[in-house]
Tab-separated table of C-alpha atoms and ligand atoms in Angstrom:
chain	number	residue	atom	x	y	z
A	207	MET	CA	45.860	-38.758	0.396
A	208	ALA	CA	43.833	-39.450	3.514
A	209	LYS	CA	43.686	-36.891	6.308
A	210	PRO	CA	43.243	-38.872	9.531
A	211	LEU	CA	41.718	-36.025	11.550
A	212	LEU	CA	39.194	-35.008	8.898
A	213	ASP	CA	38.387	-38.653	8.186
A	214	LEU	CA	37.660	-39.273	11.864
A	215	ILE	CA	34.926	-36.623	11.737
A	216	LYS	CA	33.472	-37.773	8.433
A	217	HIS	CA	33.384	-41.511	9.141
A	218	SER	CA	32.191	-43.576	12.060
A	219	GLN	CA	35.265	-45.768	12.672
A	220	ILE	CA	37.289	-45.262	15.857
A	221	PRO	CA	41.023	-45.184	14.989
A	222	ALA	CA	43.585	-46.969	17.202
A	223	VAL	CA	45.405	-43.669	17.828
A	224	PRO	CA	43.401	-40.449	18.145
A	225	PRO	CA	44.501	-37.517	15.976
A	226	ILE	CA	46.120	-34.637	17.855
A	227	TRP	CA	46.535	-30.861	17.535
A	228	LEU	CA	46.756	-28.147	20.208
A	229	MET	CA	44.942	-24.836	20.527
A	230	ARG	CA	47.498	-22.001	20.100
A	231	GLN	CA	50.054	-24.508	18.840
A	232	ALA	CA	51.784	-21.664	16.984
A	233	GLY	CA	52.969	-18.990	19.367
A	234	ARG	CA	55.326	-17.552	21.887
A	235	TYR	CA	56.498	-20.854	23.432
A	236	LEU	CA	58.387	-21.539	20.163
A	237	PRO	CA	61.681	-19.636	19.623
A	238	GLU	CA	61.168	-19.790	15.847
A	239	TYR	CA	57.790	-18.028	16.306
A	240	ARG	CA	59.359	-15.243	18.360
A	241	ARG	CA	61.914	-14.664	15.604
A	242	VAL	CA	59.290	-14.329	12.854
A	243	ARG	CA	57.083	-12.103	15.042
A	244	GLU	CA	60.043	-9.759	15.507
A	245	GLN	CA	60.755	-9.777	11.782
A	246	ALA	CA	57.080	-8.963	11.132
A	247	GLY	CA	57.315	-5.868	13.319
A	248	GLY	CA	54.244	-6.660	15.387
A	249	PHE	CA	51.502	-9.191	15.888
A	250	LEU	CA	48.990	-7.640	13.468
A	251	ASN	CA	51.526	-7.465	10.635
A	252	LEU	CA	52.146	-11.135	11.239
A	253	CYS	CA	48.412	-11.909	10.944
A	254	TYR	CA	47.955	-9.808	7.791
A	255	THR	CA	51.078	-10.943	5.881
A	256	PRO	CA	50.161	-14.298	4.291
A	257	ALA	CA	53.739	-15.530	3.764
A	258	LEU	CA	54.627	-14.896	7.434
A	259	ALA	CA	51.326	-16.217	8.806
A	260	GLU	CA	51.862	-19.320	6.650
A	261	GLU	CA	55.359	-19.766	8.062
A	262	VAL	CA	54.281	-19.626	11.729
A	263	THR	CA	51.344	-21.961	11.013
A	264	LEU	CA	53.808	-24.508	9.602
A	265	GLN	CA	56.323	-24.253	12.469
A	266	PRO	CA	54.549	-26.590	14.930
A	267	ILE	CA	53.757	-29.023	12.083
A	268	ARG	CA	57.455	-29.281	11.212
A	269	ARG	CA	58.441	-29.778	14.834
A	270	TYR	CA	55.761	-32.193	15.988
A	271	GLY	CA	53.871	-33.507	12.936
A	272	PHE	CA	50.455	-32.624	14.383
A	273	ASP	CA	47.444	-34.038	12.529
A	274	ALA	CA	46.045	-30.550	11.994
A	275	ALA	CA	47.333	-27.028	11.380
A	276	ILE	CA	45.255	-24.033	12.528
A	277	VAL	CA	45.677	-20.934	10.382
A	278	PHE	CA	47.566	-18.201	12.186
A	279	ALA	CA	45.215	-15.259	12.787
A	280	ASP	CA	43.219	-13.860	15.722
A	281	ILE	CA	39.558	-13.639	16.702
A	282	LEU	CA	39.928	-9.836	17.022
A	283	LEU	CA	40.582	-9.357	13.293
A	284	VAL	CA	36.772	-9.399	12.881
A	285	PRO	CA	36.135	-6.235	14.966
A	286	HIS	CA	39.170	-4.682	13.248
A	287	ALA	CA	37.531	-5.437	9.894
A	288	MET	CA	34.312	-3.793	11.161
A	289	GLY	CA	36.139	-0.509	11.726
A	290	GLN	CA	37.347	-0.742	15.322
A	291	GLU	CA	40.906	0.324	15.990
A	292	LEU	CA	42.940	-2.657	17.234
A	293	TRP	CA	46.409	-2.726	18.709
A	294	PHE	CA	48.448	-4.946	20.991
A	295	GLU	CA	50.191	-3.462	24.020
A	296	THR	CA	53.315	-5.534	24.614
A	297	GLY	CA	52.852	-7.783	27.611
A	298	GLU	CA	49.286	-6.537	28.158
A	299	GLY	CA	47.177	-8.065	25.412
A	300	PRO	CA	44.760	-6.514	22.921
A	301	ARG	CA	43.217	-3.033	22.989
A	302	LEU	CA	40.298	-1.762	20.880
A	303	THR	CA	38.339	1.492	20.731
A	304	PRO	CA	35.166	0.424	22.608
A	305	VAL	CA	31.779	0.366	20.845
A	306	SER	CA	28.239	0.411	22.252
A	307	SER	CA	25.940	-0.106	19.254
A	308	GLY	CA	25.839	-1.187	15.630
A	309	ALA	CA	26.134	2.472	14.592
A	310	ASP	CA	29.771	2.411	15.750
A	311	LEU	CA	30.557	-0.361	13.255
A	312	THR	CA	30.488	-0.999	9.528
A	313	LEU	CA	29.968	-4.075	7.369
A	314	LYS	CA	31.359	-2.396	4.260
A	315	GLY	CA	34.790	-3.661	3.320
A	316	ALA	CA	34.950	-6.201	6.143
A	317	ARG	CA	35.219	-9.175	3.819
A	318	GLU	CA	38.002	-7.564	1.827
A	319	HIS	CA	39.831	-6.565	5.021
A	320	LEU	CA	39.910	-10.216	6.109
A	321	SER	CA	41.078	-11.604	2.747
A	322	PRO	CA	44.740	-12.020	3.855
A	323	VAL	CA	43.572	-14.845	6.145
A	324	SER	CA	42.084	-16.686	3.177
A	325	GLN	CA	45.286	-16.070	1.248
A	326	THR	CA	47.227	-17.674	4.106
A	327	LEU	CA	44.918	-20.698	3.912
A	328	SER	CA	45.377	-20.976	0.127
A	329	ARG	CA	49.122	-20.997	0.559
A	330	LEU	CA	48.856	-23.668	3.263
A	331	THR	CA	46.913	-25.998	0.957
A	332	GLN	CA	50.117	-26.075	-1.114
A	333	SER	CA	52.721	-26.204	1.656
A	334	LEU	CA	51.201	-28.504	4.287
A	335	PRO	CA	51.888	-32.246	4.248
A	336	ALA	CA	49.061	-33.942	2.318
A	337	ASP	CA	47.806	-35.807	5.395
A	338	THR	CA	47.535	-32.688	7.600
A	339	THR	CA	44.020	-31.317	8.130
A	340	LEU	CA	43.712	-27.542	7.728
A	341	ILE	CA	41.612	-25.707	10.331
A	342	GLY	CA	40.159	-22.219	9.918
A	343	PHE	CA	38.528	-20.352	12.787
A	344	ALA	CA	36.688	-17.354	14.169
A	345	GLY	CA	35.590	-16.201	17.583
A	346	ALA	CA	31.994	-16.911	18.562
A	347	PRO	CA	29.977	-13.652	18.572
A	348	TRP	CA	29.535	-13.299	22.362
A	349	THR	CA	33.266	-13.753	22.999
A	350	VAL	CA	34.206	-11.306	20.238
A	351	ALA	CA	31.623	-8.806	21.530
A	352	THR	CA	33.098	-8.922	25.059
A	353	TYR	CA	36.327	-7.447	23.639
A	354	MET	CA	34.503	-5.025	21.309
A	355	ILE	CA	32.506	-3.466	24.140
A	356	ALA	CA	35.181	-3.423	26.856
A	357	GLY	CA	37.979	-2.494	24.445
A	358	ARG	CA	40.167	-5.137	26.088
A	359	GLY	CA	40.153	-8.526	27.767
A	360	THR	CA	38.258	-8.524	31.075
A	361	PRO	CA	38.149	-11.088	33.895
A	362	ASP	CA	34.341	-11.006	34.216
A	363	GLN	CA	33.084	-9.577	30.887
A	364	ALA	CA	31.189	-6.969	32.915
A	365	PRO	CA	30.898	-4.240	30.229
A	366	ALA	CA	29.336	-6.627	27.680
A	367	ARG	CA	27.034	-8.176	30.268
A	368	ALA	CA	25.887	-4.713	31.345
A	369	LEU	CA	25.101	-3.630	27.772
A	370	ALA	CA	23.272	-6.913	27.073
A	371	ARG	CA	21.148	-6.377	30.190
A	372	THR	CA	20.460	-2.646	29.961
A	373	GLN	CA	20.257	-2.162	26.165
A	374	PRO	CA	19.601	-5.585	24.672
A	375	GLU	CA	18.487	-4.131	21.317
A	376	LYS	CA	21.829	-2.318	20.898
A	377	PHE	CA	23.695	-5.419	21.965
A	378	GLN	CA	21.658	-7.480	19.495
A	379	GLU	CA	22.707	-5.138	16.653
A	380	ILE	CA	26.353	-5.774	17.455
A	381	ILE	CA	25.863	-9.545	17.674
A	382	ASP	CA	23.890	-9.625	14.399
A	383	MET	CA	26.665	-7.743	12.607
A	384	VAL	CA	29.336	-10.069	13.981
A	385	VAL	CA	27.240	-13.068	12.871
A	386	ALA	CA	26.941	-11.665	9.335
A	387	VAL	CA	30.671	-10.909	9.001
A	388	THR	CA	31.620	-14.273	10.497
A	389	ILE	CA	29.488	-16.258	8.036
A	390	ASP	CA	31.207	-14.526	5.086
A	391	TYR	CA	34.613	-14.852	6.742
A	392	LEU	CA	34.301	-18.600	7.399
A	393	ALA	CA	32.773	-19.223	3.963
A	394	ASP	CA	35.818	-17.503	2.445
A	395	GLN	CA	38.152	-19.564	4.636
A	396	ILE	CA	36.419	-22.743	3.447
A	397	ASP	CA	36.598	-21.631	-0.207
A	398	ALA	CA	40.320	-21.025	0.304
A	399	GLY	CA	40.848	-24.567	1.556
A	400	ALA	CA	39.955	-24.920	5.260
A	401	ASP	CA	38.893	-28.551	5.869
A	402	ILE	CA	37.244	-27.725	9.223
A	403	VAL	CA	36.436	-24.525	11.109
A	404	GLN	CA	36.385	-23.916	14.857
A	405	LEU	CA	34.318	-21.308	16.719
A	406	PHE	CA	36.058	-20.187	19.927
A	407	GLU	CA	33.568	-19.269	22.679
A	408	SER	CA	36.235	-18.540	25.286
A	409	TRP	CA	33.923	-16.567	27.597
A	410	ALA	CA	30.820	-18.768	27.685
A	411	ALA	CA	31.164	-19.040	31.476
A	412	SER	CA	29.946	-15.502	32.138
A	413	LEU	CA	26.361	-16.182	30.980
A	414	GLN	CA	23.698	-18.628	32.022
A	415	GLY	CA	20.088	-19.602	31.387
A	416	GLU	CA	18.182	-17.398	28.921
A	417	GLU	CA	21.185	-15.120	28.365
A	418	LEU	CA	23.421	-18.041	27.468
A	419	GLU	CA	20.783	-19.225	24.985
A	420	ARG	CA	20.331	-15.819	23.414
A	421	TRP	CA	23.915	-14.578	23.229
A	422	CYS	CA	25.997	-17.781	22.933
A	423	VAL	CA	23.893	-20.636	21.597
A	424	ARG	CA	21.684	-18.827	19.089
A	425	PRO	CA	24.403	-16.779	17.298
A	426	VAL	CA	26.613	-19.872	16.926
A	427	ALA	CA	23.632	-21.817	15.511
A	428	GLN	CA	23.001	-18.928	13.072
A	429	ILE	CA	26.591	-19.129	11.842
A	430	VAL	CA	26.472	-22.924	11.429
A	431	ASP	CA	23.090	-22.743	9.680
A	432	GLY	CA	24.277	-19.824	7.546
A	433	LEU	CA	27.211	-21.876	6.261
A	434	ARG	CA	24.970	-24.887	5.610
A	435	ALA	CA	22.505	-22.663	3.720
A	436	ARG	CA	25.367	-21.796	1.371
A	437	GLY	CA	25.832	-25.488	0.642
A	438	LEU	CA	28.963	-25.793	2.782
A	439	GLN	CA	29.056	-29.107	4.651
A	440	THR	CA	32.475	-28.476	6.245
A	441	PRO	CA	32.702	-29.897	9.786
A	442	ILE	CA	32.426	-27.292	12.553
A	443	ILE	CA	34.011	-27.482	16.021
A	444	GLY	CA	32.238	-25.622	18.833
A	445	PHE	CA	34.302	-24.751	21.913
A	446	PRO	CA	32.090	-23.268	24.646
A	447	ARG	CA	34.719	-22.871	27.361
A	448	GLY	CA	33.205	-23.063	30.820
A	449	ALA	CA	29.606	-23.119	29.544
A	450	LYS	CA	27.078	-23.654	32.326
A	451	THR	CA	24.786	-25.821	30.228
A	452	PRO	CA	24.686	-29.527	29.435
A	453	LEU	CA	27.243	-29.871	26.639
A	454	GLY	CA	25.168	-32.409	24.740
A	455	ASP	CA	22.436	-29.739	24.498
A	456	TYR	CA	24.958	-27.150	23.303
A	457	ALA	CA	26.133	-29.415	20.492
A	458	GLN	CA	22.591	-30.290	19.506
A	459	LYS	CA	21.267	-26.717	19.553
A	460	THR	CA	24.248	-25.183	17.724
A	461	HIS	CA	24.440	-28.041	15.172
A	462	CYS	CA	28.219	-28.319	15.655
A	463	ASP	CA	29.864	-31.588	14.560
A	464	VAL	CA	32.634	-31.586	17.136
A	465	LEU	CA	32.482	-30.425	20.749
A	466	GLY	CA	35.653	-28.945	22.251
A	467	LEU	CA	35.916	-29.690	25.978
A	468	ASP	CA	37.625	-27.370	28.446
A	469	THR	CA	39.942	-28.481	31.231
A	470	ALA	CA	37.219	-28.626	33.894
A	471	VAL	CA	34.808	-30.883	31.993
A	472	ASP	CA	33.964	-34.262	33.551
A	473	ARG	CA	34.993	-36.474	30.633
A	474	ARG	CA	33.005	-39.573	31.503
A	475	ALA	CA	29.799	-37.625	32.143
A	476	VAL	CA	30.107	-35.807	28.804
A	477	GLY	CA	30.924	-39.050	27.019
A	478	ASP	CA	27.736	-40.558	28.409
A	479	ALA	CA	25.611	-37.477	27.670
A	480	CYS	CA	26.700	-37.027	24.032
A	481	GLY	CA	25.611	-39.453	21.344
A	482	ALA	CA	28.185	-41.277	19.214
A	483	ASP	CA	27.493	-38.880	16.314
A	484	ILE	CA	29.254	-36.048	18.199
A	485	VAL	CA	33.054	-36.116	18.056
A	486	LEU	CA	34.708	-34.883	21.276
A	487	GLN	CA	37.925	-32.846	21.467
A	488	GLY	CA	40.090	-31.976	24.477
A	489	ASN	CA	40.930	-31.554	27.308
A	490	LEU	CA	44.447	-31.773	28.800
A	491	ASP	CA	45.134	-29.010	31.319
A	492	PRO	CA	47.728	-26.636	29.734
A	493	GLN	CA	49.362	-26.301	33.181
A	494	ILE	CA	50.121	-30.039	33.208
A	495	LEU	CA	51.828	-29.600	29.839
A	496	VAL	CA	54.011	-26.940	31.492
A	497	ALA	CA	54.799	-29.375	34.331
A	498	GLY	CA	55.740	-32.323	32.065
A	499	GLY	CA	57.276	-35.536	33.463
A	500	GLY	CA	55.277	-38.358	35.001
A	501	GLU	CA	52.374	-36.048	35.787
A	502	LEU	CA	51.963	-35.317	32.085
A	503	ASP	CA	52.164	-38.999	31.089
A	504	ALA	CA	49.541	-39.942	33.689
A	505	ALA	CA	47.155	-37.176	32.610
A	506	VAL	CA	47.501	-38.168	28.931
A	507	ASP	CA	46.854	-41.832	29.740
A	508	ALA	CA	43.729	-40.943	31.730
A	509	ILE	CA	42.285	-38.989	28.798
A	510	LEU	CA	43.101	-41.757	26.311
A	511	GLN	CA	41.427	-44.261	28.579
A	512	ASP	CA	38.289	-42.190	29.158
A	513	PHE	CA	37.782	-41.689	25.411
A	514	ALA	CA	39.090	-45.044	24.149
A	515	ASN	CA	35.670	-46.117	22.928
A	516	ARG	CA	34.580	-43.063	21.001
A	517	ARG	CA	35.601	-40.754	18.194
A	518	PHE	CA	37.931	-38.277	19.824
A	519	ILE	CA	40.548	-35.645	18.926
A	520	PHE	CA	43.330	-35.118	21.459
A	521	ASN	CA	43.803	-31.443	22.384
A	522	LEU	CA	44.258	-29.162	25.358
A	523	GLY	CA	41.367	-27.809	27.431
A	524	HIS	CA	42.497	-24.259	26.543
A	525	GLY	CA	45.364	-22.624	24.645
A	526	ILE	CA	48.996	-23.597	25.170
A	527	LEU	CA	50.764	-21.331	27.708
A	528	PRO	CA	53.759	-19.217	26.570
A	529	GLN	CA	56.001	-20.714	29.281
A	530	THR	CA	55.463	-24.277	27.973
A	531	PRO	CA	58.812	-26.037	27.331
A	532	PRO	CA	58.750	-27.174	23.667
A	533	GLU	CA	60.158	-30.601	24.653
A	534	HIS	CA	57.055	-31.270	26.766
A	535	VAL	CA	54.961	-30.941	23.630
A	536	ALA	CA	57.165	-33.577	21.963
A	537	GLN	CA	56.667	-35.814	25.006
A	538	LEU	CA	52.891	-35.379	24.763
A	539	VAL	CA	52.721	-36.262	21.065
A	540	ALA	CA	54.917	-39.347	21.565
A	541	ARG	CA	52.769	-40.517	24.473
A	542	VAL	CA	49.521	-40.179	22.527
A	543	ARG	CA	50.935	-41.960	19.480
A	544	LYS	CA	52.604	-44.871	21.221
A	545	ALA	CA	49.425	-45.776	23.043
A	546	SER	CA	48.154	-47.872	20.130
B	655	1CP	O1	52.735	-12.960	19.716
B	655	1CP	C1	52.013	-12.456	20.572
B	655	1CP	O2	52.456	-11.762	21.515
B	655	1CP	C2	50.544	-12.547	20.499
B	655	1CP	C3	49.927	-13.676	21.236
B	655	1CP	C4	48.770	-14.168	20.394
B	655	1CP	C5	48.758	-15.288	19.536
B	655	1CP	C6	49.863	-16.253	19.290
B	655	1CP	C7	47.517	-13.530	20.269
B	655	1CP	C8	47.078	-12.272	20.916
B	655	1CP	N1	46.749	-14.259	19.363
B	655	1CP	C9	47.470	-15.324	18.903
B	655	1CP	C10	47.043	-16.291	17.865
B	655	1CP	C11	45.727	-16.930	17.995
B	655	1CP	N2	44.691	-16.466	18.760
B	655	1CP	C12	45.301	-18.097	17.321
B	655	1CP	C13	46.012	-18.814	16.183
B	655	1CP	C14	47.112	-19.689	16.394
B	655	1CP	C15	47.032	-21.017	17.051
B	655	1CP	O3	46.030	-21.452	17.651
B	655	1CP	O4	48.065	-21.692	16.934
B	655	1CP	C16	44.001	-18.388	17.774
B	655	1CP	C17	43.140	-19.566	17.410
B	655	1CP	C18	43.635	-17.337	18.662
B	655	1CP	C19	42.316	-17.244	19.286
B	655	1CP	C20	42.039	-16.202	20.302
B	655	1CP	N3	42.504	-14.906	20.367
B	655	1CP	C21	41.114	-16.371	21.346
B	655	1CP	C22	40.278	-17.618	21.552
B	655	1CP	C23	41.023	-18.717	22.191
B	655	1CP	C24	41.446	-18.514	23.613
B	655	1CP	O5	42.647	-18.577	23.857
B	655	1CP	O6	40.573	-18.331	24.486
B	655	1CP	C25	41.068	-15.190	22.104
B	655	1CP	C26	40.240	-14.907	23.340
B	655	1CP	C27	41.952	-14.256	21.468
B	655	1CP	C28	42.194	-12.851	21.859
B	655	1CP	C29	43.624	-12.628	22.118
B	655	1CP	N4	44.562	-12.470	21.140
B	655	1CP	C30	45.816	-12.382	21.687
B	655	1CP	C31	45.670	-12.503	23.105
B	655	1CP	C32	46.784	-12.444	24.079
B	655	1CP	C33	44.295	-12.681	23.364
B	655	1CP	C34	43.642	-12.925	24.732
B	655	1CP	C35	43.389	-11.628	25.405
B	655	1CP	C36	42.793	-11.722	26.796
B	655	1CP	O7	41.620	-12.006	26.945
B	655	1CP	O8	43.534	-11.428	27.725
């Protein structure tokens, strides 16, 4: 059976209705997610138990019939697999034991540690509707490293930026190890059935110029090229949130097939700057999805209009917020689909 979202990337036709999925579409805004998370006894158990991770991946598909499902996991499973302690403080987000060089990490056993995620994907190839595209993912190395070095989320990524500036060779070791683990991890996700993979560069905004090239662009290109060198032609979505670089250049230099746009991106300018061979994805403001009503309809219509003449995947400009009313998501999907 055809998968409209995957087909959009592989072929050059522009469909009448763009395919739609939402970043963080499984999660705390859904009461059925909160129930399974409780049953799992914690967020990490949920990620590492394939039957439960499968269930929460399917929840938003059942409710809304999105064109794609994204496997339930987290970008911080990679540092966990490399030997860092990882835990989630309720209401406060992730915590890790901070590292400052490659010597604090290990590659041994990382692939095996991450195998539950591939098992979740295998299960989903059986349980998803046949026309739903299956998305795997990982964090981009810079973004993952910002958590590894600080031991937590930070507003300005200062600890990672300081290490990159003062001890670039130590920082490079960490990045190189994350690149190596991520290539294996995504290759395994693709072997298990992922149709597409996305690389989340959530903290691109904290670097610019040479540093952006070295720590964001180059490692992502190494991952894309590493997958291609293994004969894997699976489409890859890059999402450089807030990147201070022309996005057409980012797509070209990283060799990504799809460019995820954040909320702040000027849609028409990006549309003009990127050739027709790049598929664009985005960029509804998650806060407008919280607001709903006429404001939501107007924002959806503006996006549909701006991208009417190119290959485009409807999404948010960042992850869905936990306070989002589930009925606003239904409103969004209906609005996108009736626009044909
Ligand atoms: O249930 C809970 O309390 C945990 C909340 C939660 C969820 C639902 C976390 C903790 N991670 C996830 C799942 C998740 N994370 C997915 C899969 C599901 C889906 O998309 O439907 C994905 C793709 C991610 C990616 C992720 N994790 C990113 C990149 C995207 C982004 O939002 O910028 C980042 C930065 C993380 C780290 C992380 N994990 C969890 C939290 C709260 C955070 C952010 C920490 C911070 O910086 O404050």
